[in-house]
Amino acid sequence: MIYDYISLPDGTEIVHTQVLNEKENPTVEVHFECPIEGGFKSARCELPSYKWLFNDGYSDEEIAFFTELLHHNAHTIFEFAANGGSQVA
């Protein structure tokens, strides 16, 4: 399941999965996507390792910003992921 998290002023949408591998090694994947001319730029990060799974179009500075954002929001994202998204938390 994919849940909405937040929309940034530049049009970037941030969504996340439910908790994956719940019993062994709980993770949540967070996806970033922003419309650009001719398509989208997108990236995905795995929590709690903060490992970037892919990046298609974001600059190093944007990825650094997203990494910092995730460090400040990981606990909330995990809570939402475990409880069916932000709509019910």
PDB file of N, CA and C in Angstrom, residues 12-44:
ATOM      1  N   THR A  12       6.736  18.841  -5.585  1.00  0.00           N
ATOM      2  CA  THR A  12       7.203  17.510  -5.209  1.00  0.00           C
ATOM      3  C   THR A  12       6.169  16.830  -4.317  1.00  0.00           C
ATOM      4  N   GLU A  13       5.804  15.617  -4.693  1.00  0.00           N
ATOM      5  CA  GLU A  13       4.905  14.797  -3.891  1.00  0.00           C
ATOM      6  C   GLU A  13       5.741  13.749  -3.176  1.00  0.00           C
ATOM      7  N   ILE A  14       5.486  13.573  -1.892  1.00  0.00           N
ATOM      8  CA  ILE A  14       6.197  12.575  -1.098  1.00  0.00           C
ATOM      9  C   ILE A  14       5.177  11.575  -0.593  1.00  0.00           C
ATOM     10  N   VAL A  15       5.410  10.315  -0.928  1.00  0.00           N
ATOM     11  CA  VAL A  15       4.542   9.218  -0.499  1.00  0.00           C
ATOM     12  C   VAL A  15       5.406   8.136   0.137  1.00  0.00           C
ATOM     13  N   HIS A  16       4.778   7.232   0.863  1.00  0.00           N
ATOM     14  CA  HIS A  16       5.527   6.145   1.492  1.00  0.00           C
ATOM     15  C   HIS A  16       4.715   4.866   1.477  1.00  0.00           C
ATOM     16  N   THR A  17       5.423   3.761   1.652  1.00  0.00           N
ATOM     17  CA  THR A  17       4.781   2.456   1.719  1.00  0.00           C
ATOM     18  C   THR A  17       4.296   2.181   3.142  1.00  0.00           C
ATOM     19  N   GLN A  18       3.575   1.081   3.272  1.00  0.00           N
ATOM     20  CA  GLN A  18       3.317   0.542   4.602  1.00  0.00           C
ATOM     21  C   GLN A  18       4.631  -0.043   5.113  1.00  0.00           C
ATOM     22  N   VAL A  19       4.680  -0.471   6.348  1.00  0.00           N
ATOM     23  CA  VAL A  19       5.891  -1.104   6.872  1.00  0.00           C
ATOM     24  C   VAL A  19       6.106  -2.417   6.117  1.00  0.00           C
ATOM     25  N   LEU A  20       7.298  -2.578   5.557  1.00  0.00           N
ATOM     26  CA  LEU A  20       7.678  -3.783   4.822  1.00  0.00           C
ATOM     27  C   LEU A  20       8.558  -4.648   5.710  1.00  0.00           C
ATOM     28  N   ASN A  21       8.585  -5.949   5.481  1.00  0.00           N
ATOM     29  CA  ASN A  21       9.425  -6.883   6.256  1.00  0.00           C
ATOM     30  C   ASN A  21       9.212  -6.682   7.758  1.00  0.00           C
ATOM     31  N   GLU A  22       7.961  -6.544   8.140  1.00  0.00           N
ATOM     32  CA  GLU A  22       7.616  -6.130   9.497  1.00  0.00           C
ATOM     33  C   GLU A  22       8.252  -6.995  10.587  1.00  0.00           C
ATOM     34  N   LYS A  23       8.331  -8.305  10.378  1.00  0.00           N
ATOM     35  CA  LYS A  23       8.821  -9.193  11.434  1.00  0.00           C
ATOM     36  C   LYS A  23      10.335  -9.323  11.453  1.00  0.00           C
ATOM     37  N   GLU A  24      10.972  -9.231  10.293  1.00  0.00           N
ATOM     38  CA  GLU A  24      12.416  -9.465  10.222  1.00  0.00           C
ATOM     39  C   GLU A  24      13.226  -8.180  10.382  1.00  0.00           C
ATOM     40  N   ASN A  25      13.020  -7.268   9.459  1.00  0.00           N
ATOM     41  CA  ASN A  25      13.797  -6.027   9.408  1.00  0.00           C
ATOM     42  C   ASN A  25      12.865  -4.927   8.894  1.00  0.00           C
ATOM     43  N   PRO A  26      12.066  -4.323   9.780  1.00  0.00           N
ATOM     44  CA  PRO A  26      11.061  -3.359   9.316  1.00  0.00           C
ATOM     45  C   PRO A  26      11.675  -2.203   8.529  1.00  0.00           C
ATOM     46  N   THR A  27      11.110  -1.949   7.350  1.00  0.00           N
ATOM     47  CA  THR A  27      11.541  -0.845   6.511  1.00  0.00           C
ATOM     48  C   THR A  27      10.317  -0.129   5.959  1.00  0.00           C
ATOM     49  N   VAL A  28      10.527   1.078   5.521  1.00  0.00           N
ATOM     50  CA  VAL A  28       9.527   1.856   4.796  1.00  0.00           C
ATOM     51  C   VAL A  28      10.250   2.505   3.631  1.00  0.00           C
ATOM     52  N   GLU A  29       9.655   2.449   2.442  1.00  0.00           N
ATOM     53  CA  GLU A  29      10.220   3.129   1.289  1.00  0.00           C
ATOM     54  C   GLU A  29       9.481   4.444   1.092  1.00  0.00           C
ATOM     55  N   VAL A  30      10.253   5.518   0.901  1.00  0.00           N
ATOM     56  CA  VAL A  30       9.697   6.852   0.707  1.00  0.00           C
ATOM     57  C   VAL A  30      10.040   7.286  -0.713  1.00  0.00           C
ATOM     58  N   HIS A  31       8.996   7.692  -1.454  1.00  0.00           N
ATOM     59  CA  HIS A  31       9.153   8.042  -2.862  1.00  0.00           C
ATOM     60  C   HIS A  31       8.920   9.538  -3.046  1.00  0.00           C
ATOM     61  N   PHE A  32       9.795  10.164  -3.825  1.00  0.00           N
ATOM     62  CA  PHE A  32       9.733  11.585  -4.142  1.00  0.00           C
ATOM     63  C   PHE A  32       9.514  11.718  -5.641  1.00  0.00           C
ATOM     64  N   GLU A  33       8.571  12.581  -6.037  1.00  0.00           N
ATOM     65  CA  GLU A  33       8.302  12.760  -7.462  1.00  0.00           C
ATOM     66  C   GLU A  33       7.854  14.193  -7.715  1.00  0.00           C
ATOM     67  N   CYS A  34       8.392  14.773  -8.792  1.00  0.00           N
ATOM     68  CA  CYS A  34       8.056  16.154  -9.149  1.00  0.00           C
ATOM     69  C   CYS A  34       7.904  16.254 -10.669  1.00  0.00           C
ATOM     70  N   PRO A  35       6.828  16.903 -11.134  1.00  0.00           N
ATOM     71  CA  PRO A  35       6.685  17.055 -12.581  1.00  0.00           C
ATOM     72  C   PRO A  35       7.732  18.017 -13.142  1.00  0.00           C
ATOM     73  N   ILE A  36       8.253  17.650 -14.284  1.00  0.00           N
ATOM     74  CA  ILE A  36       9.170  18.508 -15.038  1.00  0.00           C
ATOM     75  C   ILE A  36       8.713  18.471 -16.492  1.00  0.00           C
ATOM     76  N   GLU A  37       9.239  19.361 -17.295  1.00  0.00           N
ATOM     77  CA  GLU A  37       8.865  19.342 -18.700  1.00  0.00           C
ATOM     78  C   GLU A  37       9.232  17.995 -19.320  1.00  0.00           C
ATOM     79  N   GLY A  38       8.259  17.350 -19.894  1.00  0.00           N
ATOM     80  CA  GLY A  38       8.485  16.065 -20.540  1.00  0.00           C
ATOM     81  C   GLY A  38       8.360  14.860 -19.625  1.00  0.00           C
ATOM     82  N   GLY A  39       7.952  15.059 -18.382  1.00  0.00           N
ATOM     83  CA  GLY A  39       7.794  13.896 -17.501  1.00  0.00           C
ATOM     84  C   GLY A  39       7.913  14.231 -16.027  1.00  0.00           C
ATOM     85  N   PHE A  40       8.671  13.414 -15.326  1.00  0.00           N
ATOM     86  CA  PHE A  40       8.844  13.558 -13.888  1.00  0.00           C
ATOM     87  C   PHE A  40      10.287  13.270 -13.512  1.00  0.00           C
ATOM     88  N   LYS A  41      10.732  13.877 -12.413  1.00  0.00           N
ATOM     89  CA  LYS A  41      11.950  13.401 -11.771  1.00  0.00           C
ATOM     90  C   LYS A  41      11.491  12.668 -10.520  1.00  0.00           C
ATOM     91  N   SER A  42      12.218  11.623 -10.155  1.00  0.00           N
ATOM     92  CA  SER A  42      11.785  10.813  -9.025  1.00  0.00           C
ATOM     93  C   SER A  42      12.977  10.165  -8.333  1.00  0.00           C
ATOM     94  N   ALA A  43      12.756   9.836  -7.070  1.00  0.00           N
ATOM     95  CA  ALA A  43      13.787   9.169  -6.273  1.00  0.00           C
ATOM     96  C   ALA A  43      13.084   8.376  -5.185  1.00  0.00           C
ATOM     97  N   ARG A  44      13.767   7.368  -4.672  1.00  0.00           N
ATOM     98  CA  ARG A  44      13.201   6.544  -3.596  1.00  0.00           C
ATOM     99  C   ARG A  44      14.283   6.237  -2.571  1.00  0.00           C
TER     100      ARG A  44
END
